[in-house]
mmCIF file of C-alpha atoms in Angstrom:
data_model
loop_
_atom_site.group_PDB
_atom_site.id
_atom_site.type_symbol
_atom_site.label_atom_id
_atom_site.label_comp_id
_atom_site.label_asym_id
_atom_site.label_seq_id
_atom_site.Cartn_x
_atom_site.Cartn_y
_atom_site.Cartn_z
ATOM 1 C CA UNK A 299 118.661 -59.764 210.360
ATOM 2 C CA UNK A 300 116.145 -57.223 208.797
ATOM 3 C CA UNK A 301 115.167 -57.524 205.688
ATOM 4 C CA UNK A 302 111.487 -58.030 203.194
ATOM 5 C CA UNK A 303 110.643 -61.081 201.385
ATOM 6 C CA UNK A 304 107.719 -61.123 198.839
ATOM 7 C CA UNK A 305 104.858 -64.193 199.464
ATOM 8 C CA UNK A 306 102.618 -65.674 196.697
ATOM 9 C CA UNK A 307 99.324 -66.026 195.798
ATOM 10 C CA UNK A 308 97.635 -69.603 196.945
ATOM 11 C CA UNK A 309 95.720 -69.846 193.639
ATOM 12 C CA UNK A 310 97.014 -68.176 191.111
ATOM 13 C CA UNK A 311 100.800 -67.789 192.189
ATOM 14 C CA UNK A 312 100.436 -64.133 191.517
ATOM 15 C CA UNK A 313 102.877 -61.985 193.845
ATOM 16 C CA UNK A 314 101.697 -60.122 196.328
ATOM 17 C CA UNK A 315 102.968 -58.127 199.693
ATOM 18 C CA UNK A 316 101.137 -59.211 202.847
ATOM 19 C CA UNK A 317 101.495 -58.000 206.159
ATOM 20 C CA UNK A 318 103.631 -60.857 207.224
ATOM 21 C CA UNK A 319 105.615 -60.310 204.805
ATOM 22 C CA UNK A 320 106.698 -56.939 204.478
ATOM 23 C CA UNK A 321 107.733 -57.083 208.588
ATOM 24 C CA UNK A 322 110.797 -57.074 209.642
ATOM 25 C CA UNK A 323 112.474 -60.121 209.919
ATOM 26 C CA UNK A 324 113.461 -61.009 213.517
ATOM 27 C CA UNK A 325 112.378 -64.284 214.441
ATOM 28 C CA UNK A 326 113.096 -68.000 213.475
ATOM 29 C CA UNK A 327 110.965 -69.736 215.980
ATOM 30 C CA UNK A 328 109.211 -72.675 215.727
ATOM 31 C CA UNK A 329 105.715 -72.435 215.964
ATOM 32 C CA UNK A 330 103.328 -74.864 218.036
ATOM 33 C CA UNK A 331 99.662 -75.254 217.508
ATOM 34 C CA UNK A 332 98.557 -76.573 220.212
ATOM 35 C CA UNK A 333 94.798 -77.747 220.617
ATOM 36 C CA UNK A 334 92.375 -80.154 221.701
ATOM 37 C CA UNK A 335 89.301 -81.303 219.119
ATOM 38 C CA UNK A 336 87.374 -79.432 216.649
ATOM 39 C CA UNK A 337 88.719 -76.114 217.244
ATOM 40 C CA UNK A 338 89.209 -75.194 213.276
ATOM 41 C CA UNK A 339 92.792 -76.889 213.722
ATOM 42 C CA UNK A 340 93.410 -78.247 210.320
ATOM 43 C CA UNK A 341 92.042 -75.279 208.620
ATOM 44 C CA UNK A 342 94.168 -72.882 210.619
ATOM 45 C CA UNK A 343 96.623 -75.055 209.979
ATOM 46 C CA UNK A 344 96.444 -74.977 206.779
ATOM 47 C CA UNK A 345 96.221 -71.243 206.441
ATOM 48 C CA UNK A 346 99.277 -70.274 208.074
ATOM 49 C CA UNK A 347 100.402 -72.161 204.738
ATOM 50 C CA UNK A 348 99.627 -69.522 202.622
ATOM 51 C CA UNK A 349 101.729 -66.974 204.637
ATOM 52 C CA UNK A 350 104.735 -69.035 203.461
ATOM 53 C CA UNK A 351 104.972 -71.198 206.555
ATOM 54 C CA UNK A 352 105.096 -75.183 205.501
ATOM 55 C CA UNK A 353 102.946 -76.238 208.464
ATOM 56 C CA UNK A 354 102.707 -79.583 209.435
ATOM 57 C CA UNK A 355 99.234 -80.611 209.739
ATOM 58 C CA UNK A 356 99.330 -84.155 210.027
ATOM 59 C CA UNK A 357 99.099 -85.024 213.890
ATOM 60 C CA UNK A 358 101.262 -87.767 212.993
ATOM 61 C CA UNK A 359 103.429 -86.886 216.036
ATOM 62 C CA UNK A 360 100.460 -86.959 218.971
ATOM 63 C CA UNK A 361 100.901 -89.365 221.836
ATOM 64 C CA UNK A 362 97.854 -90.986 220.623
ATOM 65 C CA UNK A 363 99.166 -92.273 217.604
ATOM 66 C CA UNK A 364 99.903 -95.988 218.427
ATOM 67 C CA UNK A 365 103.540 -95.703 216.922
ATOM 68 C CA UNK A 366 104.356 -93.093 219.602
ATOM 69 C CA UNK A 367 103.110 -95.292 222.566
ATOM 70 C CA UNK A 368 101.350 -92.511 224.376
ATOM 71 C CA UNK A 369 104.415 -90.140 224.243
ATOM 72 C CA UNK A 370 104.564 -86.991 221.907
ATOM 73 C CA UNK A 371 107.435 -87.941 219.148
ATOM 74 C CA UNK A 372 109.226 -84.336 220.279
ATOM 75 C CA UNK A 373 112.003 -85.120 217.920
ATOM 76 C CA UNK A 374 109.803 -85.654 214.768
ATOM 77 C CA UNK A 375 107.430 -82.628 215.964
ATOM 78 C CA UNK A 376 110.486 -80.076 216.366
ATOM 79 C CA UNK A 377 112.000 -80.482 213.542
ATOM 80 C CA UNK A 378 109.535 -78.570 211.380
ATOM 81 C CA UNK A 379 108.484 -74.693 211.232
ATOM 82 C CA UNK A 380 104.901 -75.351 212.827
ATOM 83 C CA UNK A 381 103.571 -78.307 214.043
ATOM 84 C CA UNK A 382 99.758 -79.299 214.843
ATOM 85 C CA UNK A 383 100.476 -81.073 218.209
ATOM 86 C CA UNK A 384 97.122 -81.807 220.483
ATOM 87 C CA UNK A 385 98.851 -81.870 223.876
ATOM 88 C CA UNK A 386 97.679 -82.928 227.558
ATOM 89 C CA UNK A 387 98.569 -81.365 230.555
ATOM 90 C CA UNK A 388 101.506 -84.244 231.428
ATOM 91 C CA UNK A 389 102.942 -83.222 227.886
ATOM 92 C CA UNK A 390 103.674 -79.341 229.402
ATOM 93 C CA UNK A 391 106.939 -80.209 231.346
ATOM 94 C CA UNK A 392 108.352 -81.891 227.983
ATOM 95 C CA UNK A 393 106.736 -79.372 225.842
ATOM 96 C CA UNK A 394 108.650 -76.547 227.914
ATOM 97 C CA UNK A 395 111.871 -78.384 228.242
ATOM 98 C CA UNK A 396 112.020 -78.105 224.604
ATOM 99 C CA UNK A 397 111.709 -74.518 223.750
ATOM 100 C CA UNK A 398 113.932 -72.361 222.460
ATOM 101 C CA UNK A 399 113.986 -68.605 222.922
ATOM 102 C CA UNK A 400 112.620 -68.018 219.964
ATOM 103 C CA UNK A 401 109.630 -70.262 219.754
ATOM 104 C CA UNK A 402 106.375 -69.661 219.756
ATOM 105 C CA UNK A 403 103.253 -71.820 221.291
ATOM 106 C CA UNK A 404 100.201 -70.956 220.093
ATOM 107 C CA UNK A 405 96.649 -72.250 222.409
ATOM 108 C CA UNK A 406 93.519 -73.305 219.889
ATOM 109 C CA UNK A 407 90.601 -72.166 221.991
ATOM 110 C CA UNK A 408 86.933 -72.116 221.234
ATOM 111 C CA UNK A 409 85.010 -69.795 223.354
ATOM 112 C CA UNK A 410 81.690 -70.750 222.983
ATOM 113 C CA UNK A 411 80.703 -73.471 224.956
ATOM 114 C CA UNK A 412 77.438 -73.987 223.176
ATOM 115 C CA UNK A 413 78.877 -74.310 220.174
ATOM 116 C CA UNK A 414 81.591 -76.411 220.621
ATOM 117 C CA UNK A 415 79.663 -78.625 222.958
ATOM 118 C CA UNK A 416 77.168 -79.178 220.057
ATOM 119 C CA UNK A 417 79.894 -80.049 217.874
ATOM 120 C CA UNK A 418 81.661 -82.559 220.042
ATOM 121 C CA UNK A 419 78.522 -83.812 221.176
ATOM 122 C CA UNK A 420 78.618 -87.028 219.199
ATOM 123 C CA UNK A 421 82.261 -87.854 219.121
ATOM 124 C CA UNK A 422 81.952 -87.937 223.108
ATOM 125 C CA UNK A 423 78.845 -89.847 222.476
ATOM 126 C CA UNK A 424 78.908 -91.815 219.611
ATOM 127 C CA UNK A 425 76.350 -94.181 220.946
ATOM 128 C CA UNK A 426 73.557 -91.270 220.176
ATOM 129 C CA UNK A 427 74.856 -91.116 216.392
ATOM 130 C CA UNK A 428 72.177 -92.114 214.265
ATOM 131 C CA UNK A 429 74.705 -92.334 211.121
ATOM 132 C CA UNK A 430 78.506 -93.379 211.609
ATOM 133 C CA UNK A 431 79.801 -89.759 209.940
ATOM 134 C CA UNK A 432 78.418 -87.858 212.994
ATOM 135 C CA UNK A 433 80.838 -89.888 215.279
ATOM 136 C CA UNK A 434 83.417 -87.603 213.891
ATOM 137 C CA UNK A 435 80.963 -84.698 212.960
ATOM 138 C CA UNK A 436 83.764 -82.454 211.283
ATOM 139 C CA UNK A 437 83.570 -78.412 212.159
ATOM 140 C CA UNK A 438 85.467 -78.621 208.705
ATOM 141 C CA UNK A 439 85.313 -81.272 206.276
ATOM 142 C CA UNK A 440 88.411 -82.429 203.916
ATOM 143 C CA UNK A 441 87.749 -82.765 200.281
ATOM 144 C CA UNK A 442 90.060 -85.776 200.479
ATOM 145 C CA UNK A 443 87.946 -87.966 202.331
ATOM 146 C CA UNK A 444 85.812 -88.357 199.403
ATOM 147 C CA UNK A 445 82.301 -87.987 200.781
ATOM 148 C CA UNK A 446 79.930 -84.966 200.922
ATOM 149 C CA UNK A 447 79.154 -84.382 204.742
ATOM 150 C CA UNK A 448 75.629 -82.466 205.054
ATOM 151 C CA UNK A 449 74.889 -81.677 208.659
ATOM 152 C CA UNK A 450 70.830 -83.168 209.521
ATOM 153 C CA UNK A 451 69.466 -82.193 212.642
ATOM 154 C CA UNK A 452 69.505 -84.492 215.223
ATOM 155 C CA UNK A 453 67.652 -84.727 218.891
ATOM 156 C CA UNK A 454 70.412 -83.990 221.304
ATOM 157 C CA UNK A 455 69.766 -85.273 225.070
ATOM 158 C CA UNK A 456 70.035 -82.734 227.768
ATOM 159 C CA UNK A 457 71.807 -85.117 230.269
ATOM 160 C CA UNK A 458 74.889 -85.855 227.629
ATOM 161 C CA UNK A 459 74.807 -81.999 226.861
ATOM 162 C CA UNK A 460 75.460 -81.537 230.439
ATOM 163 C CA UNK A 461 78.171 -84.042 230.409
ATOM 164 C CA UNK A 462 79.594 -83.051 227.634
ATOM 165 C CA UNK A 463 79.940 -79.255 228.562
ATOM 166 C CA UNK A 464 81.377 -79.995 231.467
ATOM 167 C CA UNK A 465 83.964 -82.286 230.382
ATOM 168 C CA UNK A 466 84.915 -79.797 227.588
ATOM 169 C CA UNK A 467 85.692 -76.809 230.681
ATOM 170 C CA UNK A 468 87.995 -79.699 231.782
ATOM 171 C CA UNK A 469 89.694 -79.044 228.840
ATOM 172 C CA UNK A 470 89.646 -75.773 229.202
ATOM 173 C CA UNK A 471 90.889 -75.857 232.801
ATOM 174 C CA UNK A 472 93.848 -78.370 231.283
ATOM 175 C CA UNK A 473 95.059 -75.628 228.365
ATOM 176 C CA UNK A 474 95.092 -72.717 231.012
ATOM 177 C CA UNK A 475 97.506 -75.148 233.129
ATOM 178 C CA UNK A 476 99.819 -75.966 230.086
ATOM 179 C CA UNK A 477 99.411 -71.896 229.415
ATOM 180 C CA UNK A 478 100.360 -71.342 233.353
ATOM 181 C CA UNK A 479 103.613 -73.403 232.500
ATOM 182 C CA UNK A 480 104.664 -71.530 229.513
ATOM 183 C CA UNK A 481 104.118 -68.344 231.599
ATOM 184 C CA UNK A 482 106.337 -69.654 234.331
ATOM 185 C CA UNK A 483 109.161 -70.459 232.497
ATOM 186 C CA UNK A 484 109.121 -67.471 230.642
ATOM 187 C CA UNK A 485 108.061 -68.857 227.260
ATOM 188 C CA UNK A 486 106.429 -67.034 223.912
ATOM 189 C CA UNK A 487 102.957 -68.133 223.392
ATOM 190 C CA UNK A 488 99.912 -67.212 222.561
ATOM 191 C CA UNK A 489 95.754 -67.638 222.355
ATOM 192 C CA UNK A 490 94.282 -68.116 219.347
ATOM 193 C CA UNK A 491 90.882 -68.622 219.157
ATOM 194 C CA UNK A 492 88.554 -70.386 216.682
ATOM 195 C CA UNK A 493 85.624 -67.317 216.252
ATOM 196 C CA UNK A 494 88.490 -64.892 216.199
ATOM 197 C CA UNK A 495 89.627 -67.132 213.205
ATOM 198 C CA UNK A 496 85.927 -67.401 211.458
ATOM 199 C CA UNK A 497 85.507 -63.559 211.665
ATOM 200 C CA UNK A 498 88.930 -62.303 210.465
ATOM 201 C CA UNK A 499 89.996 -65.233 208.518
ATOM 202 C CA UNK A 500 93.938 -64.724 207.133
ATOM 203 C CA UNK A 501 93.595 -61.087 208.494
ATOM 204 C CA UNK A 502 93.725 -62.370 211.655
ATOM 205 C CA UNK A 503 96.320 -65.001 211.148
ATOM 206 C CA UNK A 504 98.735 -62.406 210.072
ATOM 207 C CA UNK A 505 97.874 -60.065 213.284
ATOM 208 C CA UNK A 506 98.992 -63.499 215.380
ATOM 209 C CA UNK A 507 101.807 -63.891 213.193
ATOM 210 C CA UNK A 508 102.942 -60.132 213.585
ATOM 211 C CA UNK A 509 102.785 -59.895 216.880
ATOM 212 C CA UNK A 510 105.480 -62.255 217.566
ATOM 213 C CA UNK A 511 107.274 -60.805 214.176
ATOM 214 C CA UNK A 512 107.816 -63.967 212.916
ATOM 215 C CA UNK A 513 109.752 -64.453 209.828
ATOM 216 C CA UNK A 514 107.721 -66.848 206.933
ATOM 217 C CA UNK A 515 110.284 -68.353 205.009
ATOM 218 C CA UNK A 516 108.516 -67.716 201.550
ATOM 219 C CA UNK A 517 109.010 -69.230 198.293
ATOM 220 C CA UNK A 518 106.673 -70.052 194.976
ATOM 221 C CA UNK A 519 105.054 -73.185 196.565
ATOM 222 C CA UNK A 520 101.467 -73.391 195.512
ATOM 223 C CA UNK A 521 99.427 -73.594 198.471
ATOM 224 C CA UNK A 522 96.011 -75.666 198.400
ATOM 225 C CA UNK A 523 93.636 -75.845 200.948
ATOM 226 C CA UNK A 524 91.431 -78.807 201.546
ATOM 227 C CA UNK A 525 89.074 -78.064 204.448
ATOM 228 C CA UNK A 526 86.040 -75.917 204.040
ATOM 229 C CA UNK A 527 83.554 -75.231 206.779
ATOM 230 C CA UNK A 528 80.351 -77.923 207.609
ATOM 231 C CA UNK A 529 78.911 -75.892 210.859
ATOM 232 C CA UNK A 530 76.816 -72.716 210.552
ATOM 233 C CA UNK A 531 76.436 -70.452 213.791
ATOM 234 C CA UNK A 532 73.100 -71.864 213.970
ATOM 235 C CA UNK A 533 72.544 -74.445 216.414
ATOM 236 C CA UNK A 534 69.084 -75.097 214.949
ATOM 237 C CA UNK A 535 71.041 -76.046 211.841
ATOM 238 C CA UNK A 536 71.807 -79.220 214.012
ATOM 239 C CA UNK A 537 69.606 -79.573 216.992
ATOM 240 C CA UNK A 538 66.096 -80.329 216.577
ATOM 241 C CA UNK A 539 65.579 -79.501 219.668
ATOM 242 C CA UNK A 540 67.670 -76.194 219.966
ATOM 243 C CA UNK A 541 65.649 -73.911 222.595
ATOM 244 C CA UNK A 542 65.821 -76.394 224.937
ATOM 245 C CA UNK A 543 70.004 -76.462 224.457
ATOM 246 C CA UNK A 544 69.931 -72.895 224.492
ATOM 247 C CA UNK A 545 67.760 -72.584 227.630
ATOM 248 C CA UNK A 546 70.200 -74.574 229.432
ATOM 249 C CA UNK A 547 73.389 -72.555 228.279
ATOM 250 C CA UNK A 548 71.662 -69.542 229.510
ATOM 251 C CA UNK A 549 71.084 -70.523 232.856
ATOM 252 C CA UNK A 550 73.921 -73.723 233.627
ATOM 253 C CA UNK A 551 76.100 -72.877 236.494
ATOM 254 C CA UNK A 552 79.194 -72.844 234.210
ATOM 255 C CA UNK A 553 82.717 -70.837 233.937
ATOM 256 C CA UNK A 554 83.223 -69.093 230.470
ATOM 257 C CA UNK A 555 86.602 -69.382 228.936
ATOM 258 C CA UNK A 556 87.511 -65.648 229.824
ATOM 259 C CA UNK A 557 86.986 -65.972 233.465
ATOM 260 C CA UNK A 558 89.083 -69.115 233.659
ATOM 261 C CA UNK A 559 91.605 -67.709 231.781
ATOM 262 C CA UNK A 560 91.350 -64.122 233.123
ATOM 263 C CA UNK A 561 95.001 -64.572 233.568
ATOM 264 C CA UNK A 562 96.321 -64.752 230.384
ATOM 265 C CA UNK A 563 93.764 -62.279 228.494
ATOM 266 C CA UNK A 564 96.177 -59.567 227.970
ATOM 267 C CA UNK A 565 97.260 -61.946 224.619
ATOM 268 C CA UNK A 566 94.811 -60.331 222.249
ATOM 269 C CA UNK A 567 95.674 -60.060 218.627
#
């Protein structure tokens, strides 16, 4: 079925055409988000909202939620237009044993290393954090959790920098497996990646979105977002003692994200 369907403003409900909108309208998928830990997740999330999509952000259906007992809840997860879903590599052969033809998975990738390794530095070591909120030290903070998150910086230790890294290109290694199976069987999915996302924001989203010429199912729902960005590009902003972090970046014998997934690079949007 071809046809146009007008979207709405976020704010101000104010119609406008988007270039989502005003494709044609050949796909129903489902769409899967698919990602590890603070990779922009909830805020992408939440910004495929304003393209008409009601995404479900909740990660209520992970295996790690203690109702699920360690098992995705596929039937609660599929039965929604996109679903935030942070998946392991013994979740592919489910995860592809449930797509349709006309579903799409989309990979949450950061590809910096430095960065994200600074980021998840104390939620893999929570031992180090001097205050309890940089446990979870957000890359975007929710208005709804009621506090104002202001990022101080902190001392980071080489050693657990090291660790950390390299247990973060396990994760890495893990998505391009789950990506290998999708490719396999034949499946539509995708790379989306987080500084992709902070340089073209929604322009960007809808360049993912068109590429697979998926159809938003629009209406005059007022979309509000909740997450706005804590982390600036400049590690200095948290590290106290950033040269050090960046000397080791420069010179660590580790893989970056595009020759590990060298593979699978011919999904640019």
């Amino acid at each position: 079925v071809l046809g146009r369907r007008p979207c709405h403003d976020s704010m101000g409900g104010h119609q406008y055409r988007s270039l989502v909108c005003l494709l044609p309208v050949v796909s129903v998928g489902r769409v899967i988000l698919f990602h590890h830990s603070h990779e922009g997740s909830h805020a992408i999330c939440q910004s495929f909202g304003t393209f008409c999509f009601a995404p479900d952000c909740s990660e209520r259906y992970d295996p790690g939620k203690a109702a699920n007992r360690g098992t995705v809840d596929w039937e609660g997860a599929l039965n929604t237009s996109m679903v935030l879903l942070r998946l392991r590599e013994k979740d592919a052969t489910g995860l592809v044993s449930r797509l349709g033809p006309e579903d799409v998975v989309l990979c949450l990738v950061r590809t910096d290393l430095m960065r994200w390794t600074v980021s998840e530095y104390f939620k893999v070591n929570p031992g180090e954090a001097t205050d309890l909120s940089l446990a979870k030290n957000p890359q975007f903070l929710h208005y709804w959790h009621g506090i104002n998150v202001t990022v101080t910086p902190e001392h980071f230790k080489l050693t657990l920098v090291g660790s950390t890294a390299k247990m973060l290109v396990n994760r890495w290694r893990e998505k391009i497996k789950i990506l290998d199976r999708l490719k396999q069987a034949g499946k539509r999915y995708g790379i989306l990646t987080y500084e992709e996302f902070l340089e073209g924001g929604d322009a960007y989203l809808g360049n993912v979105l068109a590429a697979f010429r998926l159809a938003p199912t629009c209406s005059n729902r007022s979309v509000v977002l909740t997450s706005q960005r804590v982390h600036t590009d400049f590690v200095k902003d948290a590290v106290l003692n950033f040269e050090e972090i960046y000397h080791y970046f420069r010179y660590a014998d580790l893989p970056t994200w595009g020759s590990l997934a060298r593979h699978h690079q011919d999904l640019d949007f």
